[in-house]
Short mmCIF file of N, CA and C in Angstrom, two decimals:
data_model
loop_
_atom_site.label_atom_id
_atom_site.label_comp_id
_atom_site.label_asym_id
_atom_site.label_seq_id
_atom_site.Cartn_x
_atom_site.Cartn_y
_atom_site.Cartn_z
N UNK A 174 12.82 -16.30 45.76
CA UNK A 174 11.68 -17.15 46.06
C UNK A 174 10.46 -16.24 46.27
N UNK A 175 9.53 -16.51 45.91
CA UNK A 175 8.22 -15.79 46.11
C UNK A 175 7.43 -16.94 47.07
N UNK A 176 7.05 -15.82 48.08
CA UNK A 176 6.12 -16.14 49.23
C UNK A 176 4.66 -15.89 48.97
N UNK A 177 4.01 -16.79 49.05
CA UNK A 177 2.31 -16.62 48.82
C UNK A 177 1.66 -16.66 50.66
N UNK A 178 0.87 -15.28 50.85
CA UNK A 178 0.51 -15.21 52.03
C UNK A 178 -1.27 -15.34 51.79
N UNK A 179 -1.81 -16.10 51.19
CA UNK A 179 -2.96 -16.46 51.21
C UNK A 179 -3.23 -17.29 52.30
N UNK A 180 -2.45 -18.04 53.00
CA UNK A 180 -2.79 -18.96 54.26
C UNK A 180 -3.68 -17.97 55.48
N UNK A 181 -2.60 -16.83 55.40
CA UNK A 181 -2.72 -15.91 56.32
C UNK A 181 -3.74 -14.91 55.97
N UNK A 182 -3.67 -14.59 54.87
CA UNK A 182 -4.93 -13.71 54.80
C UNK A 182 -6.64 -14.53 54.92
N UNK A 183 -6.41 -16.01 54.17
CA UNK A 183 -7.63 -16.43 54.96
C UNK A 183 -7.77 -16.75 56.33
N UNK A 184 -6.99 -16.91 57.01
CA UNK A 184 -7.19 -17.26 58.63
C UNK A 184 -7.32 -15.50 59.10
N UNK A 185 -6.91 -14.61 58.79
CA UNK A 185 -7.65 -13.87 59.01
C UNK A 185 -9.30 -13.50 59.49
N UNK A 186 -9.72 -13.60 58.09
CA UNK A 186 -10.87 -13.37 57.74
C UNK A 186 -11.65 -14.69 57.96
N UNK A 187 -11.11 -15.76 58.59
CA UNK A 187 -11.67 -17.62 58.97
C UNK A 187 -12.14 -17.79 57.65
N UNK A 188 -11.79 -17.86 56.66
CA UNK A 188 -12.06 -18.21 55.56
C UNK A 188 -11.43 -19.94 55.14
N UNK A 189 -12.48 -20.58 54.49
CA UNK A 189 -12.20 -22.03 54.01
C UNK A 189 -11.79 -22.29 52.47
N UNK A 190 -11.17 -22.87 52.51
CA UNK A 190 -10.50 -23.42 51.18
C UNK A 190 -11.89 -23.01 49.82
N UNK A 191 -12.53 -23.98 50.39
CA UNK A 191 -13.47 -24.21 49.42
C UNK A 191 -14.47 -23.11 49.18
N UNK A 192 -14.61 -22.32 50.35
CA UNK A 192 -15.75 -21.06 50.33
C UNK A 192 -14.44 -20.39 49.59
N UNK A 193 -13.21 -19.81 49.51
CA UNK A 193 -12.65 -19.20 48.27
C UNK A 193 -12.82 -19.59 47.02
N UNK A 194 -12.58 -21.05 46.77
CA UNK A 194 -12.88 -21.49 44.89
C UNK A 194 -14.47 -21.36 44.73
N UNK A 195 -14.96 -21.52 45.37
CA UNK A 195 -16.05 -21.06 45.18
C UNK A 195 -16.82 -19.60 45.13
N UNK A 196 -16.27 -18.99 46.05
CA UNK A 196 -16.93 -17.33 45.48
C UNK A 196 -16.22 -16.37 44.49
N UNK A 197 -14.72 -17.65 43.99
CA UNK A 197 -13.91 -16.44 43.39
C UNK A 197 -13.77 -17.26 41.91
N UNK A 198 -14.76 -18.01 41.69
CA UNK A 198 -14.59 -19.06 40.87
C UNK A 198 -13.09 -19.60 39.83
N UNK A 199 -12.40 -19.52 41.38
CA UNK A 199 -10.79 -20.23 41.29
C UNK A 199 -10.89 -22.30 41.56
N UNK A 200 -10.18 -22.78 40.77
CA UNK A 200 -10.40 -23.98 41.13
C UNK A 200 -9.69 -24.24 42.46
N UNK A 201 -10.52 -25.39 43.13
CA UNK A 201 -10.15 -25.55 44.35
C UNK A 201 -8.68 -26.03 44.29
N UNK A 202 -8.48 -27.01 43.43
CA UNK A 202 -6.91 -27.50 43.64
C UNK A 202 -5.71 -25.97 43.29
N UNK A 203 -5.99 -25.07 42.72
CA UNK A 203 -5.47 -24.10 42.56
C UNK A 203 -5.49 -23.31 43.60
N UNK A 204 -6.34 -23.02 44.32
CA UNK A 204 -6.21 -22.39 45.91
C UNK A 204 -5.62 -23.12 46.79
N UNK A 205 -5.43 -24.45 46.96
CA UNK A 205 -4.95 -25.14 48.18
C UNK A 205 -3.57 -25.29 47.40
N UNK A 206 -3.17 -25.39 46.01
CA UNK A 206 -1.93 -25.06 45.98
C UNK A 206 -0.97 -24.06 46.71
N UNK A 207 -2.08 -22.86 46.08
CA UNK A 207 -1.68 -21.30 46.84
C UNK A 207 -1.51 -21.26 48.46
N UNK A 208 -2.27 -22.11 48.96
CA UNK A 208 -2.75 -21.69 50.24
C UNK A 208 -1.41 -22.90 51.30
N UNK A 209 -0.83 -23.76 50.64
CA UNK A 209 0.22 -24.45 50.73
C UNK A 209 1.60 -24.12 50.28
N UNK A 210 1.47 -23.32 49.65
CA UNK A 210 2.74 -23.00 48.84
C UNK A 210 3.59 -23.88 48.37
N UNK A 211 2.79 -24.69 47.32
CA UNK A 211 3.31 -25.33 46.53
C UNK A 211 3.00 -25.27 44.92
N UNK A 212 2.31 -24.64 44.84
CA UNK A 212 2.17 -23.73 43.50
C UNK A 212 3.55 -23.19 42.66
N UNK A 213 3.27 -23.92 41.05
CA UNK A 213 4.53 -23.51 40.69
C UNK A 213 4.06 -21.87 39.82
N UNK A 214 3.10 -22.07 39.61
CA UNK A 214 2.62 -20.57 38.58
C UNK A 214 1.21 -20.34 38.78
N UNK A 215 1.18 -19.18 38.65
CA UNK A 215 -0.28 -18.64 38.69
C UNK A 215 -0.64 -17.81 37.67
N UNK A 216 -1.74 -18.26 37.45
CA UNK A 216 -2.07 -17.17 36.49
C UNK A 216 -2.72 -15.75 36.87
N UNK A 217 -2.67 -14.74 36.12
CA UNK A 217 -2.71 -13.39 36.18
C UNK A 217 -4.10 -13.48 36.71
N UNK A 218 -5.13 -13.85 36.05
CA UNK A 218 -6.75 -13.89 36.13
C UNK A 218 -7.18 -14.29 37.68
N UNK A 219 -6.36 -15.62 38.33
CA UNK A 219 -6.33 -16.41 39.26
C UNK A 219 -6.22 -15.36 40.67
N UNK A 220 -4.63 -14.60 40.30
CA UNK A 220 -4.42 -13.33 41.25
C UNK A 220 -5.19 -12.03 41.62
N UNK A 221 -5.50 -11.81 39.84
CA UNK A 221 -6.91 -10.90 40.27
C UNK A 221 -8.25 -10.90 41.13
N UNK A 222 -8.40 -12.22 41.01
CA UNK A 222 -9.78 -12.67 41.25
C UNK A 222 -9.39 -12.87 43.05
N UNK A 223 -8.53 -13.58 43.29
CA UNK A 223 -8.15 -13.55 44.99
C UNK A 223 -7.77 -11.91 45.32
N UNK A 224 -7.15 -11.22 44.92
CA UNK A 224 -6.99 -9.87 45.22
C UNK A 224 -8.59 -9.16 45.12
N UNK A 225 -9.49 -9.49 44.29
CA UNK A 225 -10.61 -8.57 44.34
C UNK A 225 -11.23 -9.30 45.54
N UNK A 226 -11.26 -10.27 45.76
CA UNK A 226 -12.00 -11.31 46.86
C UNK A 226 -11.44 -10.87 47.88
N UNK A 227 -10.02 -10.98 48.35
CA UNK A 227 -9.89 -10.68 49.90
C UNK A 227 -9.78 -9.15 49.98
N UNK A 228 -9.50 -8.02 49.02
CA UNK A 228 -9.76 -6.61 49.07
C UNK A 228 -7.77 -6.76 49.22
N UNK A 229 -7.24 -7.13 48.81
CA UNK A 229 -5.37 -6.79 48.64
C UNK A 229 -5.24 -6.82 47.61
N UNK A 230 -4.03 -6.05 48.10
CA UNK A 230 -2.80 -5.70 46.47
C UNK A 230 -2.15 -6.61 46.45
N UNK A 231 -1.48 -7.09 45.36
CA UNK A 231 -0.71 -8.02 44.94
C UNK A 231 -0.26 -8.49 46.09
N UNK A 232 0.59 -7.05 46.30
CA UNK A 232 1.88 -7.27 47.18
C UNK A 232 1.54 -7.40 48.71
N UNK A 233 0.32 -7.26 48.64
CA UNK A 233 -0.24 -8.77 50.23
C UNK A 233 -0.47 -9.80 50.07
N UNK A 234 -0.73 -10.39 48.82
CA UNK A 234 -0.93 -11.66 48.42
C UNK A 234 0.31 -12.35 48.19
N UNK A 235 1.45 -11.57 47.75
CA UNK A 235 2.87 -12.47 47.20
C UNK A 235 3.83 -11.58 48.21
N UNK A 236 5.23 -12.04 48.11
CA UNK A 236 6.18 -11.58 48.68
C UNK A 236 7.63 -12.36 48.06
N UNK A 237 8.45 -11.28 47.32
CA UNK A 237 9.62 -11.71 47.03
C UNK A 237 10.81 -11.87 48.35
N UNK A 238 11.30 -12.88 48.46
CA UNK A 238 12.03 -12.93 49.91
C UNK A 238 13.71 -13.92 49.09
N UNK A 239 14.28 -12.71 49.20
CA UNK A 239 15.82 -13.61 48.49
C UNK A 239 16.41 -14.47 49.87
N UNK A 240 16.85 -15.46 48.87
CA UNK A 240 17.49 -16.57 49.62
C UNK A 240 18.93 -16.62 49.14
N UNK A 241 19.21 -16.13 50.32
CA UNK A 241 21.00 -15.96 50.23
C UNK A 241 21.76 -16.89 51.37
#
């Protein structure tokens, strides 16, 4: 299962849904997917653009976590 920690990296930084699709010109329903973790795919462009925006590597943005 892959874990999306975008919830957490915007409460970090008090960041709002909409101030992300908007400065990272990600669609909003595509961030509150992310930001819910209910997102079935993302695209490559989508990840870049939140990784250049909050300043992380992938691998603060996602997390593989096996379910055994």
């Amino acid at each position: 299962m892959i874990k999306c920690h975008l919830s957490k990296l915007m409460g970090e930084k008090k960041l709002k849904i909409v101030d992300v699709a908007r400065e990272t010109g990600v669609n909003r329903g595509t961030v509150t997917r992310l930001y819910h973790e209910t997102a079935s795919r993302v695209e490559l462009e989508t990840i870049e653009a939140l990784c250049r925006y909050l300043g992380c590597d992938v691998g603060d943005l996602f997390e593989f976590v096996d379910k055994q």
